[in-house]
Tab-separated table of C-alpha atoms in Angstrom:
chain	number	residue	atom	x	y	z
A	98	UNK	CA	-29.945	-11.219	12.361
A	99	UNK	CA	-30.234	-8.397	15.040
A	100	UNK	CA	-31.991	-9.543	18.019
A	101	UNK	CA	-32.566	-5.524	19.012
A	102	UNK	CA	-33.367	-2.376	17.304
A	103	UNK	CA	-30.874	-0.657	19.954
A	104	UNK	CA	-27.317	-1.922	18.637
A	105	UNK	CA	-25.663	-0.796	22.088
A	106	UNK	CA	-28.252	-2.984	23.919
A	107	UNK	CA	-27.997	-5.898	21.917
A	108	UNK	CA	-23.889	-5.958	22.735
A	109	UNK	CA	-23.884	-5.258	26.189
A	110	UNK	CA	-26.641	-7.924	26.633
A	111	UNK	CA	-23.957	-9.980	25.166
A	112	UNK	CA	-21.780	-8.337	27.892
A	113	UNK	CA	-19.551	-6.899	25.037
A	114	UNK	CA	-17.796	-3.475	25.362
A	115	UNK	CA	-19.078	-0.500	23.652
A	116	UNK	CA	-17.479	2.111	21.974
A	117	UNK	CA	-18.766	5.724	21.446
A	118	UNK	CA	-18.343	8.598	19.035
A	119	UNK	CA	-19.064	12.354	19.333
A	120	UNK	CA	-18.661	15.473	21.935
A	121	UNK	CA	-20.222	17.340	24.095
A	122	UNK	CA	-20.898	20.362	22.194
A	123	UNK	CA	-23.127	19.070	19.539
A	124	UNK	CA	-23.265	17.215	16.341
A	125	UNK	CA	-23.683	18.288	12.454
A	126	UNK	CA	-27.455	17.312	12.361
A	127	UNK	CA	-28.708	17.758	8.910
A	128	UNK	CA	-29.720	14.619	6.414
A	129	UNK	CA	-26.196	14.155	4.536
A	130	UNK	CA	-24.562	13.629	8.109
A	131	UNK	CA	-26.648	11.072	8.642
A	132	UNK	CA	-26.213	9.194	5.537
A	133	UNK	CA	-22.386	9.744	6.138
A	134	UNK	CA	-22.833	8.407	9.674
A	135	UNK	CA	-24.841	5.558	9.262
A	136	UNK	CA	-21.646	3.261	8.608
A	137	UNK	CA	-19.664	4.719	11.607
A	138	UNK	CA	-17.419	3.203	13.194
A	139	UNK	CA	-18.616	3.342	16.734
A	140	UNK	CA	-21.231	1.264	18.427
A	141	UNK	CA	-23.425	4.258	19.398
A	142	UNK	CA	-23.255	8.151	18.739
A	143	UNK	CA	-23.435	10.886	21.123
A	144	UNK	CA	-25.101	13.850	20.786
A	145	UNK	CA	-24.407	16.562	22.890
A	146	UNK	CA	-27.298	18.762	23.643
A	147	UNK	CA	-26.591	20.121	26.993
A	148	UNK	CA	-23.877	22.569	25.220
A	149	UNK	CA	-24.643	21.978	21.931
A	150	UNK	CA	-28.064	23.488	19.957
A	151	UNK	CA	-31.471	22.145	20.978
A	152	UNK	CA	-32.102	21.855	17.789
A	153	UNK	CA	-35.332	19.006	16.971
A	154	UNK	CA	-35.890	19.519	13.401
A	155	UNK	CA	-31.576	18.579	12.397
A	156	UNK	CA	-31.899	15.989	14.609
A	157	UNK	CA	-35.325	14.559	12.864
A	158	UNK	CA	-33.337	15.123	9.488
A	159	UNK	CA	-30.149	13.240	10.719
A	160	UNK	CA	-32.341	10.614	12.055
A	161	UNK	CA	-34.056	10.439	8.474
A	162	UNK	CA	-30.381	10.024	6.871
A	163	UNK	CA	-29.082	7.301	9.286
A	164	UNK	CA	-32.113	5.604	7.701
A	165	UNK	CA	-31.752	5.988	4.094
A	166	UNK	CA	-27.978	5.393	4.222
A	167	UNK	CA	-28.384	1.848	6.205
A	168	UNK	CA	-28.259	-0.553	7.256
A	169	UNK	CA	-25.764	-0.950	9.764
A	170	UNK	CA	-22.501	-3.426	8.764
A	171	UNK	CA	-24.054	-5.348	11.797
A	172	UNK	CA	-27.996	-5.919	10.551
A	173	UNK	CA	-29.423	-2.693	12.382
A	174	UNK	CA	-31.695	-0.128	10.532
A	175	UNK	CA	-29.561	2.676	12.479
A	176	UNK	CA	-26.645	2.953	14.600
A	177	UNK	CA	-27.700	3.394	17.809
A	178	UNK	CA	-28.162	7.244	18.899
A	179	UNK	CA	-27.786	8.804	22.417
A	180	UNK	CA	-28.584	12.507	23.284
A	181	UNK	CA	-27.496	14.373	25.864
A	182	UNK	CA	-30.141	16.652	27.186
A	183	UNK	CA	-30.236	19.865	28.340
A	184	UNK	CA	-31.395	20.095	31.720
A	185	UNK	CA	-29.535	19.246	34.531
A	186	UNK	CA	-30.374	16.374	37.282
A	187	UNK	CA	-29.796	18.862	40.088
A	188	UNK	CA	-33.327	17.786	41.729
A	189	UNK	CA	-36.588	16.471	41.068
A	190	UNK	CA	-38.530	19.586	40.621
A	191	UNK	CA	-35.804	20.884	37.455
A	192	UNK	CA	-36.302	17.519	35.764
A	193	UNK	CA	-40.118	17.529	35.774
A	194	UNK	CA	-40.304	21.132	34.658
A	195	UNK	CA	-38.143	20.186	31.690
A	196	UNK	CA	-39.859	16.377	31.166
A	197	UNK	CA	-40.866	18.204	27.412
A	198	UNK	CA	-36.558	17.740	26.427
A	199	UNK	CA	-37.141	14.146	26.452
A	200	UNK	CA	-40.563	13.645	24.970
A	201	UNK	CA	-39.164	15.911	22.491
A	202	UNK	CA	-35.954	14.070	21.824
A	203	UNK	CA	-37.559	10.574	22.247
A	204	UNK	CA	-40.021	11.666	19.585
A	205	UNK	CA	-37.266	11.959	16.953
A	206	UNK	CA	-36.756	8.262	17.086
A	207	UNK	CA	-33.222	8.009	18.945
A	208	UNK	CA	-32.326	5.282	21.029
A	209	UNK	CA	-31.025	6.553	24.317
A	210	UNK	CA	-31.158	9.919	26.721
A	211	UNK	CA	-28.283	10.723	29.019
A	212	UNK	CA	-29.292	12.861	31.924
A	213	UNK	CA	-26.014	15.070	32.948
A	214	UNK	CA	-25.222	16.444	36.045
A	215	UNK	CA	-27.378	14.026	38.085
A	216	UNK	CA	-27.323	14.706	42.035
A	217	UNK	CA	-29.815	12.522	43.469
A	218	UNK	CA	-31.921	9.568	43.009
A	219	UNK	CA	-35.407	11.925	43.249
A	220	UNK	CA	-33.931	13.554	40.272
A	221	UNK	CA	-32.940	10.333	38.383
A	222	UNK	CA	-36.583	8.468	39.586
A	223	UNK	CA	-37.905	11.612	37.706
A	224	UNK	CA	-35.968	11.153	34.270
A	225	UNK	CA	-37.090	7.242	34.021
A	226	UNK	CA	-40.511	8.153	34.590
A	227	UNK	CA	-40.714	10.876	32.107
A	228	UNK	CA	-39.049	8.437	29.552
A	229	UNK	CA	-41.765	6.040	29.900
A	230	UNK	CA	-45.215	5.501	29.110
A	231	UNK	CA	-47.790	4.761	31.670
A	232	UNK	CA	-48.734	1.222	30.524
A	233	UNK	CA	-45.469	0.031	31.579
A	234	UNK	CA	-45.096	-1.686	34.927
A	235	UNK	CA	-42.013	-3.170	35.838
A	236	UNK	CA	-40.000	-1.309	38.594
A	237	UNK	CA	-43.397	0.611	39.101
A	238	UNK	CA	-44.290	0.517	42.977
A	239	UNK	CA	-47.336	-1.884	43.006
A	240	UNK	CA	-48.888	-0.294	45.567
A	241	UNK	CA	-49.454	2.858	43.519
A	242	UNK	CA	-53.165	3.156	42.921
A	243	UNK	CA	-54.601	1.609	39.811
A	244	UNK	CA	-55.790	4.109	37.152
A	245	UNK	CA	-59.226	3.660	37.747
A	246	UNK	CA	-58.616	4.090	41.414
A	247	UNK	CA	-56.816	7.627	40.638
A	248	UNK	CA	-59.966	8.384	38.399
A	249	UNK	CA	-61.615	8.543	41.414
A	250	UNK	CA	-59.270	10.610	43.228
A	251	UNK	CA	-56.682	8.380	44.787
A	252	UNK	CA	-53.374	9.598	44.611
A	253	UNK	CA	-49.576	8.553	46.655
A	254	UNK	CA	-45.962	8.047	45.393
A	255	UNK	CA	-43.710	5.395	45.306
A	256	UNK	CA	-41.666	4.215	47.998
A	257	UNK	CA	-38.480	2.954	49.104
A	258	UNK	CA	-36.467	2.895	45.637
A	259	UNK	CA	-39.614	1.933	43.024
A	260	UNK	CA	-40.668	4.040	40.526
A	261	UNK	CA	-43.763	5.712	40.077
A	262	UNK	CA	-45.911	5.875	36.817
A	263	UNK	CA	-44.248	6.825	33.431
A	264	UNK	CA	-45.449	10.395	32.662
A	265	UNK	CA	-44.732	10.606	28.611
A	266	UNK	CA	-47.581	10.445	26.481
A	267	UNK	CA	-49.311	9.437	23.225
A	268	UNK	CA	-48.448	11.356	20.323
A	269	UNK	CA	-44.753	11.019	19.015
A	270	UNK	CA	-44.869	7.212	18.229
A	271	UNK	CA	-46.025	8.675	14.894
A	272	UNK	CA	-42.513	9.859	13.905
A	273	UNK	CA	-40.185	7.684	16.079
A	274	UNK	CA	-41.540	4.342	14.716
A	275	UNK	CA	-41.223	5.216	11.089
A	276	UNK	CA	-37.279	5.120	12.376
A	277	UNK	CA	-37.152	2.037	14.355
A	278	UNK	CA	-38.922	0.318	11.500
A	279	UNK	CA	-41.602	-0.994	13.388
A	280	UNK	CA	-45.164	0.405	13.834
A	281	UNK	CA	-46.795	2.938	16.312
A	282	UNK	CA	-48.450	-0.035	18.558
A	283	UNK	CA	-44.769	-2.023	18.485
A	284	UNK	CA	-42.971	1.496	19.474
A	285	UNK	CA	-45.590	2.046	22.370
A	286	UNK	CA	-43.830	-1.464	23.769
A	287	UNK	CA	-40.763	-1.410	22.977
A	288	UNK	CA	-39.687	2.132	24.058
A	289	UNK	CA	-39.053	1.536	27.387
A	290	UNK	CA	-35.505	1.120	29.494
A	291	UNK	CA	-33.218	-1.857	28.952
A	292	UNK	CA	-32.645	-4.056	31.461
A	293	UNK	CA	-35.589	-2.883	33.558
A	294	UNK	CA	-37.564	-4.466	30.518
A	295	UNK	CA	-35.778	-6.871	29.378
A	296	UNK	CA	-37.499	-6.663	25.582
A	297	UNK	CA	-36.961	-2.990	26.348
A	298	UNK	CA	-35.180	-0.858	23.526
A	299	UNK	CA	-34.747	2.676	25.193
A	300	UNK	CA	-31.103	2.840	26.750
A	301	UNK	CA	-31.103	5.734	30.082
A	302	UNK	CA	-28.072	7.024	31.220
A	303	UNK	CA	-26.434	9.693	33.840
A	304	UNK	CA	-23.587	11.418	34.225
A	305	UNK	CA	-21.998	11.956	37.703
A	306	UNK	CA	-20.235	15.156	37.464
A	307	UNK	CA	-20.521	17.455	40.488
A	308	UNK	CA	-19.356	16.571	44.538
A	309	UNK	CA	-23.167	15.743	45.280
A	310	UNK	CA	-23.871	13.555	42.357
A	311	UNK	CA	-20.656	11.150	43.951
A	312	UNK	CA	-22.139	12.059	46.925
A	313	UNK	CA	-25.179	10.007	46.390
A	314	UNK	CA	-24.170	7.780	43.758
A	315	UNK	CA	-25.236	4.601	45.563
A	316	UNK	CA	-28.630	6.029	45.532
A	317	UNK	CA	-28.383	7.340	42.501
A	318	UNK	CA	-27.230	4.282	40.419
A	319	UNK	CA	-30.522	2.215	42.637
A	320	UNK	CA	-32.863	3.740	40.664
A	321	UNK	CA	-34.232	1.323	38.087
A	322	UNK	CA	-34.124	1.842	34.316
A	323	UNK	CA	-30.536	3.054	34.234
A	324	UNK	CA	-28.654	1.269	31.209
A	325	UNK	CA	-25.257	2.990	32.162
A	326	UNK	CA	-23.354	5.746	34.413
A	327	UNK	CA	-20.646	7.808	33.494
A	328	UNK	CA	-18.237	10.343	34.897
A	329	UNK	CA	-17.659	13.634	34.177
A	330	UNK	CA	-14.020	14.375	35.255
A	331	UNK	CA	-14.412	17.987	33.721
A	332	UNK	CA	-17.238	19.456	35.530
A	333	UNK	CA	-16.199	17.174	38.589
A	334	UNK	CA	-12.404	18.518	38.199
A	335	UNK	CA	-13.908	22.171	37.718
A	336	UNK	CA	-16.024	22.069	41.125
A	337	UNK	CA	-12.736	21.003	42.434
A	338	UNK	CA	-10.890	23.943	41.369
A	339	UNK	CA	-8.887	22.425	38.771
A	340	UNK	CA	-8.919	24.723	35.778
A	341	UNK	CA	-7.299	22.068	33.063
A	342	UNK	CA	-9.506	18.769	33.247
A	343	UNK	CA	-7.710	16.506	35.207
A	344	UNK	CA	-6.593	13.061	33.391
A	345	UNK	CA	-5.612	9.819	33.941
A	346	UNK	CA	-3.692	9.711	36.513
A	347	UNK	CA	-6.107	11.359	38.361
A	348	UNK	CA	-5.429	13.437	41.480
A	349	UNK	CA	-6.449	11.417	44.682
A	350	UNK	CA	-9.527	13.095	44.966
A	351	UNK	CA	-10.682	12.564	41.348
A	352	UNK	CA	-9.774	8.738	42.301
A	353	UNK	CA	-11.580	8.103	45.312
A	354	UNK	CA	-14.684	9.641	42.968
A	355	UNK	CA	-14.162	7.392	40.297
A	356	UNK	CA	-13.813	4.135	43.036
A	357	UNK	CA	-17.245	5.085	44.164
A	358	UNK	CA	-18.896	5.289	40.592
A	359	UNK	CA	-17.379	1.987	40.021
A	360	UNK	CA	-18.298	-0.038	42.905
A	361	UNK	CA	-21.849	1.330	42.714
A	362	UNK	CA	-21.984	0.285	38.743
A	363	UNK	CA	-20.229	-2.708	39.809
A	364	UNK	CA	-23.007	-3.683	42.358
A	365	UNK	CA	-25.934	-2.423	39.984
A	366	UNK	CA	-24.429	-4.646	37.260
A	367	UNK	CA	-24.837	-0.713	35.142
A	368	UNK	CA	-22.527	-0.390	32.709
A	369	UNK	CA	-19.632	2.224	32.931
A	370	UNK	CA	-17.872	4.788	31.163
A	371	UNK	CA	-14.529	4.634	29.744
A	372	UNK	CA	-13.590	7.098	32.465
A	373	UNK	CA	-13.862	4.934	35.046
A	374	UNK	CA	-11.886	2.243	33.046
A	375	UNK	CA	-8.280	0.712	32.499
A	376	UNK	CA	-6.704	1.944	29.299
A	377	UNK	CA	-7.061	-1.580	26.936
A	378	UNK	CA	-10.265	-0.686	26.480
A	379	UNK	CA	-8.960	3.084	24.965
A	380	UNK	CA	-6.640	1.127	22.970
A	381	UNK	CA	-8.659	-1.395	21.478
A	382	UNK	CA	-11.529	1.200	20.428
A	383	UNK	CA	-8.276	3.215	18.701
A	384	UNK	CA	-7.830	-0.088	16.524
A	385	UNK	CA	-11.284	-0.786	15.893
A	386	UNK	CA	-11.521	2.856	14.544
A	387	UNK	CA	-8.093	2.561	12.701
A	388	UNK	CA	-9.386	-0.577	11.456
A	389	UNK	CA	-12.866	0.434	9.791
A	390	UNK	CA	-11.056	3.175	8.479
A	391	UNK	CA	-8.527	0.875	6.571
A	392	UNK	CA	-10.776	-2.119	5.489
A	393	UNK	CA	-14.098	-3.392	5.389
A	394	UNK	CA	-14.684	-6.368	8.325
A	395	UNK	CA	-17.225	-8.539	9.300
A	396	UNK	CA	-19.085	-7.232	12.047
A	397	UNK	CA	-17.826	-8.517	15.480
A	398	UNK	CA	-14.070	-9.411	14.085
A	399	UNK	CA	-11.682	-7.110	16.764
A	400	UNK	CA	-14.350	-7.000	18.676
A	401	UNK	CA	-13.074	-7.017	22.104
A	402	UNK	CA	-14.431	-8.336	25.168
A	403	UNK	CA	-13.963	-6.712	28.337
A	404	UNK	CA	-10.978	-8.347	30.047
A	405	UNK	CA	-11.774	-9.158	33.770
A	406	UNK	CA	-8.322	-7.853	34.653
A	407	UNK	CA	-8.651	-4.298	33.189
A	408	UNK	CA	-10.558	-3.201	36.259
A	409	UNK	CA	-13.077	-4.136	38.904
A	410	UNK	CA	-15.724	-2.528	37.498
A	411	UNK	CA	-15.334	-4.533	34.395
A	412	UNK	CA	-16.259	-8.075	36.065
A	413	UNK	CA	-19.404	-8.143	34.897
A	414	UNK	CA	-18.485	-7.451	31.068
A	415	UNK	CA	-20.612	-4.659	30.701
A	416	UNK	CA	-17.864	-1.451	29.768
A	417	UNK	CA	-19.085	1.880	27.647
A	418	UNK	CA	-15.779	3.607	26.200
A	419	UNK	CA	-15.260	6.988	24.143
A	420	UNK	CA	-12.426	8.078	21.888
A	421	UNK	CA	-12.818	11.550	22.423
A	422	UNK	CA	-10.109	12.411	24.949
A	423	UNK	CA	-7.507	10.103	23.561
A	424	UNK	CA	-8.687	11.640	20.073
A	425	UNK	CA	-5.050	12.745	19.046
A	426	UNK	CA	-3.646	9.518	19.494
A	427	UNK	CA	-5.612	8.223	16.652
A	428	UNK	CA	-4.014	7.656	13.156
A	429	UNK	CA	-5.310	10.915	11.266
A	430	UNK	CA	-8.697	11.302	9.433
């Protein structure tokens, strides 16, 4: 039985590897793509909405189909799904203006935001908060004034590296619940970021991508309510001035980058992206996909465990991986 809604959560809880499916430039979001996807292969599905269409009422309908065409080989009512939003963690101010993406995006019952382009930890403090709902308090600064107290006028932010209080509100529990298969009330407490909460369900992510997000990475990846981190050797190799994004091997630049991500997931215990990872773990999400392609399994058999040796950043278990750049090595569809 599936001790989470959030598939993703529940493995790297187990501190399994994860494997992801889907680009950057959007996803076929209508109802039959969600019936078709809601036996995919993957652990979680990206959706890219930073270059692909904002587009709320495909995404409600795909949502609807991953419903009706589960469950999930492994128990779950959905796969679990991750959007990328739009705006861009440059600073604090952009992500605020634009806190309507993710109460928009959370309100179509997904599982997981991933805020791209992150440069610095204001900007990250202010995508957890607008992911969460007041009520919740862990990682909130406690010396924040009480709600009563700010009825009456009191007012400060949080310090040092706490949050303050979660800015989304009441309203779209309505039609994300009806997807996680629990009611409004249960939604209202369990949509909030894993491992921050513990019995959280909501997965937070950010993408390092630009020579001030490694910049302040440390900072970055000390915010709490971050599930996972990943790089973006594109954009990074792009600031860079390499046209063609750089692979592995990376140029010596690209690699210092990547150590930094690593040792700061490392020390967060956050997971990390297949970027910053040792190619087993491209190989063995190659097989698993070759493998649900060519026979039905039981859910965990191939199911790979992250081996200590791949790479330092692996120690604690916790790995995310993609098959989208290695996509042509894959047996055909």
């Amino acid at each position: 039985m599936a001790s989470h809604i959030n598939r993703a959560i529940e493995l790297l809880q187990q501190d399994q590897a994860i494997y992801y499916t889907g680009g950057h430039s959007g996803h076929v979001l209508n109802y039959p793509q969600g019936r078709e996807d809601a036996h995919v292969w993957a652990d979680y599905i990206n959706v890219g909405m930073e270059h692909g269409a904002f587009d709320m009422a495909g995404l409600a309908e795909y949502m609807r189909g991953l419903v009706d065409g589960g469950p999930t080989r492994s128990g779950h009512r959905t796969p679990t799904v991750i959007v990328e939003a739009p705006v861009n963690g440059t600073d604090a101010a952009n992500v605020r203006f634009n806190a309507w993406q993710f109460r928009q995006i959370l309100g179509r019952g997904v599982h997981g935001v991933l805020l791209c382009q992150a440069e610095s930890a204001e900007a990250v403090r202010a995508f957890v908060e607008s992911c969460r709902y007041p009520h919740h308090s862990p990682g909130v600064d406690p010396a924040l004034p009480s709600p009563i107290e700010r009825m009456r006028g009191a007012g400060g932010a949080a310090s040092g590296s706490r949050l303050g209080i979660g800015t989304r509100g009441r309203g779209s529990e309505a039609t994300a619940a009806p997807v996680w298969g629990i009611s409004p009330e249960q939604y209202l407490e369990r949509c909030d970021p894993w491992p921050l909460n513990p019995k959280g369900e909501l997965l937070l992510g950010v993408k390092l991508e630009s020579p001030e997000g490694i910049a302040n990475c440390e900072s970055i990846l000390a915010v709490p309510g971050l599930g996972f981190a990943e790089l973006g050797p594109g954009d990074l190799g792009l600031a860079l001035g390499y046209v063609a994004v750089p692979r592995d091997p990376y140029p010596p630049e690209m690699k210092e980058a990547r150590g930094r991500v690593l040792a700061a997931c490392q020390k967060k215990t956050c997971a990390v992206s297949r970027n910053c990872l040792a190619g087993e773990h491209r190989r063995q999400a190659r097989r698993r996909r070759a493998c649900h392609r060519r026979t039905p399994r039981r859910d965990g058999e191939d199911r790979p465990r992250a081996p200590a040796a791949s790479y330092a950043g692996v120690a604690h278990g916790r790995s995310v991986a993609d098959d989208r750049h290695p996509r042509r090595e894959l047996p055909p569809e």
